[in-house]
Amino acid sequence: EASEVKNLTMGQLLTRCGPWIGHINPINKRSPDVTKAWGTKSEHLLRINDHDFTMRPGFGGPAVPVGVDVQVESLDTISEVDMDFTMTLYLRHYWKDDRLSFRSNNNQSMTFDGRLVKKIWVPDMFFVHSKKSFTHDTTTDNVMLRVYPDGKVLYSLRVTVTAMCNMDLSRFPLDTQTCSLEIESYAYTDDDLMLYWKEGNRSLNTDEKISLSQFLIQEFHTTTKLAFYSSTGWYNRLYINFTLRRHIFFFLLQTYFPATLMVMLSWVSFWIDRRSVPARVPLGITTVLTMSTIITGVNASMPRVSYIKAVDIYLWISFVFVFLSVIEYAAVNYLSTLQERRERKLRERLPCTCGLAHPGMLSSNYCDMDPNTTGHYGMPEENGVKREQMLVQLAMENDQVTGHVGSSAYNSMWIDTHAIDKYSRIIFPASYVFFNVVYWSIYM
């Protein structure tokens, strides 16, 4: 046989071996692509190419019901400055599309990733009042589609959304805020698509580990309402409502306690001698500047709202108390200086009153005092504090030219120049305690 093959020409060889060469030539026939064949089988099973999925299921008939449930994964940030919050959630949609029904012997569902979502009809949900949102795509798009033999569909995706929350900060930081995430169809009105919570309030589930540094999450609940747009009509809108109560301990340490201590520090000046100007003046100025710094720091982290917040009331009342303590010393110093001037003028005008024995008149020690100082005129001490004397001329029986003083020429009136400080030691603390009682009874 080998000798016969050698004697054959090339044409004769091609004629004899042609049928076998056609079967083994890879150019003429390639092995089937398993991946492509599986994709083609699934699309053929769902008959995707046989229907127009640009229209909703049951187009022209009643509205297609779309159930929704949500699993809240995390509540990330609450911003008072931007008036918004950020939430990550699993959003699931349930509806029935007869166009996707298929035959199944074991009645099992088929699960697909996001590639099939682009070829079929899905509800066009969006978040009302959202500032930004995105679907997670690590490591692949976090989208899942599950189709059942009777045409029921489960469409789930993982989304992070930042939405607006209109906060009322009039009770800040003793406030409770209620925010909501709103879900709505963009194109289909309630005549074409009926949105509803699949299992009522149980359709909203939360992770037990959700916690915030500044807030305590009190409640999550769902509601449903109709939204009207003048140009397009009525739409079903789903609400995810949650209530947050702010933790107060942080603000007690950073704001309320420092402000209270500054007010109490300003009271120290009431126990300092009025003549100690270098001690009392810097103390008052320091407390005023410190209160200004506290107020500025609090307002720097808050939005510029046009109403008064609870913390503003406390800080500004505290600032007024500190400011009044400075004014109190100014009043004490002014009245003391005015009294000394009057006494000096009286000493210059009055003759020596040594030897007067009339009751209520000056003692003989008056002549021994230095006329340029504020004397105590030999009066006894009361409670360790010497009283100072202001002389008031009430009447004169004879002309001063004679140099004689009648029995009712002068009377003396005793005035304690420390009286303002003594009263302030009681009035200021009592008033501030009363303010705190009223404040905390209102806002707590």
CSV table of C-alpha atoms in Angstrom, one decimal:
chain,number,residue,atom,x,y,z
A,1,GLU,CA,0.0,0.0,0.0
A,2,ALA,CA,2.9,2.3,0.7
A,3,SER,CA,4.2,1.8,-2.8
A,4,GLU,CA,0.8,2.6,-4.2
A,5,VAL,CA,0.6,5.8,-2.3
A,6,LYS,CA,4.0,6.9,-3.5
A,7,ASN,CA,2.9,6.3,-7.1
A,8,LEU,CA,-0.3,8.4,-6.7
A,9,THR,CA,-0.3,12.0,-7.9
A,10,MET,CA,-1.3,15.0,-5.7
A,11,GLY,CA,-4.6,15.2,-7.4
A,12,GLN,CA,-5.4,11.6,-6.8
A,13,LEU,CA,-4.5,12.0,-3.1
A,14,LEU,CA,-6.8,15.0,-2.6
A,15,THR,CA,-9.6,13.0,-4.3
A,16,ARG,CA,-9.2,10.0,-2.0
A,17,CYS,CA,-8.6,12.0,1.3
A,18,GLY,CA,-10.9,15.0,0.7
A,19,PRO,CA,-13.8,13.8,2.8
A,20,TRP,CA,-11.6,13.2,5.9
A,21,ILE,CA,-9.7,16.5,5.5
A,22,GLY,CA,-13.0,18.5,5.6
A,23,HIS,CA,-14.0,16.9,8.9
A,24,ILE,CA,-10.7,17.6,10.7
A,25,ASN,CA,-10.0,21.1,9.3
A,26,PRO,CA,-10.6,23.7,12.2
A,27,ILE,CA,-11.3,26.4,9.6
A,28,ASN,CA,-14.3,24.6,8.2
A,29,LYS,CA,-15.9,23.8,11.6
A,30,ARG,CA,-15.1,25.1,15.1
A,31,SER,CA,-16.0,23.6,18.5
A,32,PRO,CA,-19.1,25.3,20.1
A,33,ASP,CA,-18.6,28.1,22.7
A,34,VAL,CA,-20.2,26.8,25.9
A,35,THR,CA,-20.6,30.3,27.4
A,36,LYS,CA,-22.4,31.7,24.4
A,37,ALA,CA,-24.5,28.6,24.0
A,38,TRP,CA,-25.6,29.0,27.7
A,39,GLY,CA,-26.5,32.6,27.2
A,40,THR,CA,-28.5,31.8,24.1
A,41,LYS,CA,-30.4,29.0,25.9
A,42,SER,CA,-31.4,31.3,28.8
A,43,GLU,CA,-32.6,34.1,26.5
A,44,HIS,CA,-34.4,31.5,24.3
A,45,LEU,CA,-36.0,30.0,27.4
A,46,LEU,CA,-37.3,33.4,28.6
A,47,ARG,CA,-38.3,34.3,25.0
A,48,ILE,CA,-36.7,37.7,25.4
A,49,ASN,CA,-36.4,38.3,21.6
A,50,ASP,CA,-40.1,37.5,21.1
A,51,HIS,CA,-41.4,40.5,23.2
A,52,ASP,CA,-41.1,44.2,23.3
A,53,PHE,CA,-39.8,45.0,26.8
A,54,THR,CA,-39.8,48.7,26.3
A,55,MET,CA,-43.5,48.6,27.4
A,56,ARG,CA,-44.6,47.6,30.9
A,57,PRO,CA,-46.3,44.3,31.6
A,58,GLY,CA,-50.0,44.3,30.6
A,59,PHE,CA,-49.7,47.5,28.7
A,60,GLY,CA,-53.1,49.1,28.1
A,61,GLY,CA,-54.7,47.2,31.0
A,62,PRO,CA,-54.8,47.9,34.7
A,63,ALA,CA,-51.8,49.2,36.6
A,64,VAL,CA,-49.1,46.6,37.3
A,65,PRO,CA,-48.6,46.2,41.0
A,66,VAL,CA,-45.0,46.4,42.2
A,67,GLY,CA,-44.2,45.4,45.8
A,68,VAL,CA,-41.2,46.9,47.5
A,69,ASP,CA,-39.2,45.9,50.6
A,70,VAL,CA,-36.0,47.4,52.0
A,71,GLN,CA,-33.2,46.2,54.1
A,72,VAL,CA,-31.3,49.1,55.7
A,73,GLU,CA,-27.7,48.2,55.9
A,74,SER,CA,-26.3,51.4,57.5
A,75,LEU,CA,-27.1,54.9,58.3
A,76,ASP,CA,-23.8,56.6,57.7
A,77,THR,CA,-23.9,60.3,58.4
A,78,ILE,CA,-26.4,63.0,59.5
A,79,SER,CA,-25.2,66.5,58.6
A,80,GLU,CA,-26.9,69.6,60.2
A,81,VAL,CA,-24.8,71.9,58.0
A,82,ASP,CA,-25.9,70.4,54.7
A,83,MET,CA,-29.3,69.2,56.0
A,84,ASP,CA,-29.0,65.7,54.6
A,85,PHE,CA,-28.3,62.1,55.5
A,86,THR,CA,-26.6,59.1,53.8
A,87,MET,CA,-28.0,55.6,53.9
A,88,THR,CA,-27.0,52.3,52.3
A,89,LEU,CA,-29.8,49.8,51.7
A,90,TYR,CA,-30.9,46.8,49.7
A,91,LEU,CA,-33.9,47.8,47.6
A,92,ARG,CA,-36.0,44.9,46.3
A,93,HIS,CA,-38.9,45.0,43.8
A,94,TYR,CA,-41.5,42.3,43.2
A,95,TRP,CA,-43.8,42.1,40.2
A,96,LYS,CA,-45.2,39.7,37.7
A,97,ASP,CA,-44.4,39.7,33.9
A,98,ASP,CA,-46.1,36.9,32.0
A,99,ARG,CA,-43.7,37.5,29.1
A,100,LEU,CA,-40.9,36.0,31.3
A,101,SER,CA,-42.8,32.8,32.2
A,102,PHE,CA,-41.1,29.5,31.2
A,103,ARG,CA,-41.6,25.8,31.5
A,104,SER,CA,-39.9,24.1,34.5
A,105,ASN,CA,-40.3,20.5,35.6
A,106,ASN,CA,-39.1,21.2,39.2
A,107,ASN,CA,-40.6,24.7,39.5
A,108,GLN,CA,-37.3,26.2,40.4
A,109,SER,CA,-36.4,29.9,39.7
A,110,MET,CA,-33.6,31.2,37.6
A,111,THR,CA,-31.1,33.8,39.0
A,112,PHE,CA,-29.3,36.3,36.8
A,113,ASP,CA,-26.9,39.2,37.3
A,114,GLY,CA,-27.2,42.7,36.0
A,115,ARG,CA,-26.5,41.9,32.4
A,116,LEU,CA,-30.0,40.5,31.8
A,117,VAL,CA,-31.6,43.6,33.5
A,118,LYS,CA,-30.7,45.7,30.5
A,119,LYS,CA,-32.8,43.5,28.2
A,120,ILE,CA,-36.1,43.3,30.1
A,121,TRP,CA,-38.5,45.7,31.7
A,122,VAL,CA,-37.8,46.8,35.3
A,123,PRO,CA,-39.5,49.5,37.4
A,124,ASP,CA,-37.9,52.9,36.9
A,125,MET,CA,-37.5,53.9,40.6
A,126,PHE,CA,-35.8,57.0,41.8
A,127,PHE,CA,-35.2,58.7,45.2
A,128,VAL,CA,-37.1,61.9,45.6
A,129,HIS,CA,-35.1,64.8,47.0
A,130,SER,CA,-31.8,62.8,46.7
A,131,LYS,CA,-28.6,64.8,46.2
A,132,LYS,CA,-26.6,61.9,45.0
A,133,SER,CA,-26.9,58.1,44.8
A,134,PHE,CA,-25.1,55.2,43.2
A,135,THR,CA,-25.4,51.4,42.8
A,136,HIS,CA,-22.3,49.5,44.2
A,137,ASP,CA,-20.2,47.9,41.6
A,138,THR,CA,-17.4,46.1,43.6
A,139,THR,CA,-16.4,43.6,42.5
A,140,THR,CA,-19.3,43.5,40.0
A,141,ASP,CA,-22.6,45.4,39.8
A,142,ASN,CA,-24.5,44.6,43.0
A,143,VAL,CA,-27.7,43.7,41.1
A,144,MET,CA,-29.6,40.5,41.2
A,145,LEU,CA,-32.6,39.3,39.1
A,146,ARG,CA,-34.6,36.2,39.9
A,147,VAL,CA,-37.3,34.9,37.6
A,148,TYR,CA,-39.9,32.2,38.6
A,149,PRO,CA,-41.6,29.9,36.1
A,150,ASP,CA,-45.0,31.7,36.5
A,151,GLY,CA,-43.4,35.0,35.5
A,152,LYS,CA,-42.9,36.5,38.9
A,153,VAL,CA,-39.7,38.6,39.2
A,154,LEU,CA,-37.5,39.6,42.1
A,155,TYR,CA,-35.2,42.5,41.3
A,156,SER,CA,-32.7,43.5,44.0
A,157,LEU,CA,-29.9,46.1,44.1
A,158,ARG,CA,-27.6,47.6,46.7
A,159,VAL,CA,-27.7,51.4,46.7
A,160,THR,CA,-26.1,54.2,48.7
A,161,VAL,CA,-28.1,57.4,48.6
A,162,THR,CA,-27.7,60.9,50.1
A,163,ALA,CA,-31.0,62.6,50.5
A,164,MET,CA,-32.3,65.9,51.9
A,165,CYS,CA,-33.7,66.1,55.4
A,166,ASN,CA,-35.4,69.3,56.5
A,167,MET,CA,-34.3,69.7,60.2
A,168,ASP,CA,-35.8,72.0,62.7
A,169,LEU,CA,-33.0,73.1,64.9
A,170,SER,CA,-34.9,75.4,67.2
A,171,ARG,CA,-34.4,72.9,70.1
A,172,PHE,CA,-30.8,72.0,69.2
A,173,PRO,CA,-29.0,70.2,70.8
A,174,LEU,CA,-32.0,68.9,72.8
A,175,ASP,CA,-33.9,68.1,69.6
A,176,THR,CA,-35.5,65.1,67.9
A,177,GLN,CA,-35.3,64.9,64.1
A,178,THR,CA,-37.5,62.9,61.7
A,179,CYS,CA,-36.1,62.2,58.2
A,180,SER,CA,-37.5,60.2,55.3
A,181,LEU,CA,-36.3,58.6,52.2
A,182,GLU,CA,-38.9,58.8,49.4
A,183,ILE,CA,-39.2,56.2,46.5
A,184,GLU,CA,-41.2,56.9,43.4
A,185,SER,CA,-41.6,55.9,39.8
A,186,TYR,CA,-40.2,58.5,37.4
A,187,ALA,CA,-42.3,57.8,34.3
A,188,TYR,CA,-45.3,55.7,35.3
A,189,THR,CA,-48.3,57.3,37.0
A,190,ASP,CA,-50.6,55.4,39.3
A,191,ASP,CA,-52.7,54.5,36.2
A,192,ASP,CA,-49.7,52.4,34.9
A,193,LEU,CA,-47.8,51.3,38.0
A,194,MET,CA,-49.0,50.8,41.6
A,195,LEU,CA,-46.2,51.0,44.2
A,196,TYR,CA,-46.9,49.5,47.6
A,197,TRP,CA,-45.0,48.1,50.5
A,198,LYS,CA,-45.0,44.3,50.1
A,199,GLU,CA,-45.7,43.5,53.7
A,200,GLY,CA,-46.7,46.8,55.2
A,201,ASN,CA,-44.5,48.0,58.0
A,202,ARG,CA,-42.7,44.7,58.1
A,203,SER,CA,-41.3,45.4,54.6
A,204,LEU,CA,-38.7,47.6,56.3
A,205,ASN,CA,-35.9,45.8,58.1
A,206,THR,CA,-32.8,47.2,59.7
A,207,ASP,CA,-29.5,45.9,60.8
A,208,GLU,CA,-29.2,45.6,64.6
A,209,LYS,CA,-25.7,47.0,64.5
A,210,ILE,CA,-26.8,50.4,63.1
A,211,SER,CA,-25.7,53.2,65.5
A,212,LEU,CA,-24.7,56.8,65.3
A,213,SER,CA,-22.3,58.8,67.4
A,214,GLN,CA,-24.6,61.8,68.0
A,215,PHE,CA,-28.1,60.2,67.6
A,216,LEU,CA,-30.2,57.5,69.1
A,217,ILE,CA,-32.3,55.8,66.5
A,218,GLN,CA,-35.8,55.6,68.0
A,219,GLU,CA,-38.0,54.3,65.3
A,220,PHE,CA,-38.2,53.1,61.6
A,221,HIS,CA,-41.5,52.9,59.9
A,222,THR,CA,-43.1,53.1,56.4
A,223,THR,CA,-45.9,55.2,54.9
A,224,THR,CA,-47.5,55.5,51.4
A,225,LYS,CA,-48.9,58.6,49.9
A,226,LEU,CA,-49.8,60.1,46.5
A,227,ALA,CA,-47.7,62.8,44.9
A,228,PHE,CA,-49.2,65.2,42.4
A,229,TYR,CA,-47.3,67.0,39.6
A,230,SER,CA,-49.3,69.5,37.6
A,231,SER,CA,-47.8,68.5,34.3
A,232,THR,CA,-47.8,64.7,34.6
A,233,GLY,CA,-50.3,63.6,37.2
A,234,TRP,CA,-50.5,61.4,40.3
A,235,TYR,CA,-47.7,59.1,41.4
A,236,ASN,CA,-47.4,56.5,44.2
A,237,ARG,CA,-44.7,57.5,46.7
A,238,LEU,CA,-43.2,55.2,49.3
A,239,TYR,CA,-41.6,56.7,52.5
A,240,ILE,CA,-39.0,55.3,54.8
A,241,ASN,CA,-39.3,57.3,57.9
A,242,PHE,CA,-36.9,57.2,60.9
A,243,THR,CA,-36.8,59.3,64.1
A,244,LEU,CA,-33.5,60.3,65.7
A,245,ARG,CA,-32.9,61.7,69.1
A,246,ARG,CA,-29.7,63.6,69.7
A,247,HIS,CA,-27.3,62.5,72.5
A,248,ILE,CA,-26.9,65.5,74.9
A,249,PHE,CA,-23.8,64.3,76.8
A,250,PHE,CA,-21.3,65.5,74.2
A,251,PHE,CA,-22.8,69.0,74.3
A,252,LEU,CA,-22.9,69.1,78.1
A,253,LEU,CA,-19.2,68.5,78.2
A,254,GLN,CA,-18.2,70.8,75.3
A,255,THR,CA,-20.7,73.6,75.6
A,256,TYR,CA,-22.9,73.8,78.7
A,257,PHE,CA,-20.4,73.0,81.4
A,258,PRO,CA,-17.7,75.4,80.1
A,259,ALA,CA,-20.3,78.2,79.8
A,260,THR,CA,-21.6,77.6,83.3
A,261,LEU,CA,-18.1,77.6,84.7
A,262,MET,CA,-17.3,80.9,83.0
A,263,VAL,CA,-20.4,82.4,84.6
A,264,MET,CA,-19.4,81.1,88.0
A,265,LEU,CA,-15.9,82.4,87.5
A,266,SER,CA,-17.2,85.9,86.9
A,267,TRP,CA,-18.8,85.8,90.3
A,268,VAL,CA,-15.4,85.6,92.0
A,269,SER,CA,-14.9,89.3,91.5
A,270,PHE,CA,-17.7,90.0,94.0
A,271,TRP,CA,-15.4,88.7,96.7
A,272,ILE,CA,-12.4,90.7,95.6
A,273,ASP,CA,-11.8,94.1,97.2
A,274,ARG,CA,-13.1,97.0,95.0
A,275,ARG,CA,-9.7,98.7,95.2
A,276,SER,CA,-8.0,95.7,93.5
A,277,VAL,CA,-8.5,97.0,90.0
A,278,PRO,CA,-5.8,94.8,88.4
A,279,ALA,CA,-7.5,91.7,89.8
A,280,ARG,CA,-11.1,92.4,89.0
A,281,VAL,CA,-10.9,94.0,85.5
A,282,PRO,CA,-8.8,91.2,83.8
A,283,LEU,CA,-11.1,88.6,85.4
A,284,GLY,CA,-14.1,90.2,83.9
A,285,ILE,CA,-12.5,90.7,80.5
A,286,THR,CA,-11.2,87.1,80.4
A,287,THR,CA,-14.6,85.6,81.1
A,288,VAL,CA,-16.3,87.8,78.5
A,289,LEU,CA,-13.7,86.7,75.8
A,290,THR,CA,-14.0,83.1,76.7
A,291,MET,CA,-17.8,83.2,76.4
A,292,SER,CA,-17.4,84.8,73.0
A,293,THR,CA,-15.1,82.0,71.9
A,294,ILE,CA,-17.6,79.3,73.0
A,295,ILE,CA,-20.4,81.0,71.1
A,296,THR,CA,-18.3,81.3,68.0
A,297,GLY,CA,-17.2,77.7,68.1
A,298,VAL,CA,-20.8,76.4,68.4
A,299,ASN,CA,-22.1,78.6,65.5
A,300,ALA,CA,-19.1,77.6,63.3
A,301,SER,CA,-20.4,74.0,63.1
A,302,MET,CA,-24.1,74.9,62.6
A,303,PRO,CA,-26.0,76.1,59.5
A,304,ARG,CA,-26.9,79.8,59.3
A,305,VAL,CA,-30.5,79.5,60.3
A,306,SER,CA,-32.7,82.6,60.8
A,307,TYR,CA,-34.2,81.5,64.1
A,308,ILE,CA,-32.8,81.1,67.6
A,309,LYS,CA,-31.7,77.7,68.8
A,310,ALA,CA,-31.9,76.4,72.3
A,311,VAL,CA,-28.1,76.4,72.7
A,312,ASP,CA,-28.1,80.1,71.6
A,313,ILE,CA,-30.5,81.0,74.4
A,314,TYR,CA,-28.3,79.4,77.0
A,315,LEU,CA,-25.0,80.8,75.7
A,316,TRP,CA,-26.3,84.3,75.2
A,317,ILE,CA,-28.0,84.4,78.6
A,318,SER,CA,-24.7,83.2,80.1
A,319,PHE,CA,-22.9,85.8,78.2
A,320,VAL,CA,-25.2,88.5,79.6
A,321,PHE,CA,-24.5,87.3,83.2
A,322,VAL,CA,-20.8,87.5,82.5
A,323,PHE,CA,-21.2,90.9,81.0
A,324,LEU,CA,-23.3,92.2,83.9
A,325,SER,CA,-20.6,91.1,86.3
A,326,VAL,CA,-18.2,93.5,84.5
A,327,ILE,CA,-20.8,96.3,84.6
A,328,GLU,CA,-21.3,95.6,88.3
A,329,TYR,CA,-17.7,96.4,89.1
A,330,ALA,CA,-17.8,99.5,86.9
A,331,ALA,CA,-20.8,100.7,88.9
A,332,VAL,CA,-19.1,99.9,92.2
A,333,ASN,CA,-15.9,101.7,91.2
A,334,TYR,CA,-17.8,104.7,89.8
A,335,LEU,CA,-20.0,105.1,93.0
A,336,SER,CA,-16.9,104.7,95.2
A,337,THR,CA,-15.0,107.4,93.3
A,338,LEU,CA,-18.0,109.7,93.4
A,339,GLN,CA,-18.4,109.2,97.1
A,340,GLU,CA,-14.8,110.0,97.8
A,341,ARG,CA,-15.0,113.2,95.8
A,342,ARG,CA,-18.1,114.3,97.8
A,343,GLU,CA,-16.3,113.5,101.1
A,344,ARG,CA,-13.3,115.4,100.0
A,345,LYS,CA,-15.3,118.5,99.2
A,346,LEU,CA,-17.2,118.3,102.5
A,347,ARG,CA,-14.0,118.0,104.4
A,348,GLU,CA,-12.6,121.1,102.7
A,349,ARG,CA,-15.8,123.1,103.4
A,350,LEU,CA,-16.5,122.0,107.1
A,351,PRO,CA,-14.7,123.5,110.0
A,352,CYS,CA,-13.0,121.3,112.6
A,353,THR,CA,-15.7,119.5,114.6
A,354,CYS,CA,-13.5,118.4,117.4
A,355,GLY,CA,-15.2,118.2,120.7
A,356,LEU,CA,-18.8,118.0,119.4
A,357,ALA,CA,-20.9,116.0,121.8
A,358,HIS,CA,-24.1,116.0,119.9
A,359,PRO,CA,-25.4,112.6,119.0
A,360,GLY,CA,-25.0,111.7,115.4
A,361,MET,CA,-22.2,114.2,114.9
A,362,LEU,CA,-18.6,113.4,114.1
A,363,SER,CA,-16.3,112.2,116.7
A,364,SER,CA,-13.1,114.0,117.8
A,365,ASN,CA,-11.1,111.5,115.7
A,366,TYR,CA,-12.2,113.3,112.6
A,367,CYS,CA,-9.6,116.1,113.1
A,368,ASP,CA,-6.8,113.5,113.2
A,369,MET,CA,-7.6,112.0,109.8
A,370,ASP,CA,-5.8,112.9,106.6
A,371,PRO,CA,-8.2,115.0,104.5
A,372,ASN,CA,-6.8,113.5,101.3
A,373,THR,CA,-7.8,109.9,102.2
A,374,THR,CA,-11.1,108.2,102.6
A,375,GLY,CA,-11.2,108.0,106.4
A,376,HIS,CA,-13.2,105.8,108.6
A,377,TYR,CA,-13.4,108.5,111.3
A,378,GLY,CA,-12.9,106.2,114.2
A,379,MET,CA,-16.1,104.2,113.6
A,380,PRO,CA,-16.1,100.7,114.9
A,381,GLU,CA,-15.9,97.7,112.5
A,382,GLU,CA,-18.9,95.6,111.8
A,383,ASN,CA,-18.4,92.0,110.6
A,384,GLY,CA,-14.8,92.8,109.8
A,385,VAL,CA,-15.7,95.4,107.2
A,386,LYS,CA,-15.1,99.1,108.1
A,387,ARG,CA,-17.9,101.4,107.0
A,388,GLU,CA,-17.2,104.5,105.2
A,389,GLN,CA,-19.0,107.8,105.9
A,390,MET,CA,-20.6,110.2,103.5
A,391,LEU,CA,-21.5,113.6,105.0
A,392,VAL,CA,-24.6,115.4,103.9
A,393,GLN,CA,-25.3,118.9,104.8
A,394,LEU,CA,-28.9,119.2,105.8
A,395,ALA,CA,-29.3,122.7,107.3
A,396,MET,CA,-27.3,125.6,108.7
A,397,GLU,CA,-28.5,127.8,111.5
A,398,ASN,CA,-25.9,130.5,111.0
A,399,ASP,CA,-23.9,131.8,108.0
A,400,GLN,CA,-20.7,129.9,107.4
A,401,VAL,CA,-18.8,133.2,107.6
A,402,THR,CA,-19.3,133.2,111.4
A,403,GLY,CA,-17.4,129.9,111.6
A,404,HIS,CA,-20.0,128.4,114.0
A,405,VAL,CA,-22.1,125.4,113.5
A,406,GLY,CA,-25.5,125.1,115.2
A,407,SER,CA,-26.9,122.1,116.9
A,408,SER,CA,-28.6,120.9,113.7
A,409,ALA,CA,-26.0,122.1,111.2
A,410,TYR,CA,-24.9,118.7,109.9
A,411,ASN,CA,-26.1,115.2,110.1
A,412,SER,CA,-24.2,112.2,108.9
A,413,MET,CA,-25.5,109.3,106.8
A,414,TRP,CA,-23.7,106.0,106.7
A,415,ILE,CA,-23.5,104.3,103.4
A,416,ASP,CA,-21.7,100.9,102.8
A,417,THR,CA,-19.9,101.2,99.5
A,418,HIS,CA,-19.6,97.4,99.4
A,419,ALA,CA,-23.4,96.9,99.4
A,420,ILE,CA,-23.6,96.3,95.7
A,421,ASP,CA,-21.0,93.5,95.9
A,422,LYS,CA,-22.9,92.0,98.8
A,423,TYR,CA,-26.2,92.0,97.0
A,424,SER,CA,-24.6,90.7,93.8
A,425,ARG,CA,-23.2,87.7,95.7
A,426,ILE,CA,-26.8,86.6,96.3
A,427,ILE,CA,-28.7,88.0,93.3
A,428,PHE,CA,-26.4,86.7,90.5
A,429,PRO,CA,-26.2,83.1,91.6
A,430,ALA,CA,-29.9,83.0,92.5
A,431,SER,CA,-30.9,84.4,89.1
A,432,TYR,CA,-28.7,82.0,87.2
A,433,VAL,CA,-30.1,79.0,89.1
A,434,PHE,CA,-33.6,80.2,88.4
A,435,PHE,CA,-32.7,80.5,84.7
A,436,ASN,CA,-31.3,77.0,84.6
A,437,VAL,CA,-34.4,75.6,86.2
A,438,VAL,CA,-36.7,77.2,83.7
A,439,TYR,CA,-34.4,76.4,80.7
A,440,TRP,CA,-34.1,72.7,81.5
A,441,SER,CA,-37.7,72.3,82.4
A,442,ILE,CA,-38.7,73.6,79.0
A,443,TYR,CA,-36.3,71.8,76.7
A,444,MET,CA,-35.8,68.5,78.5
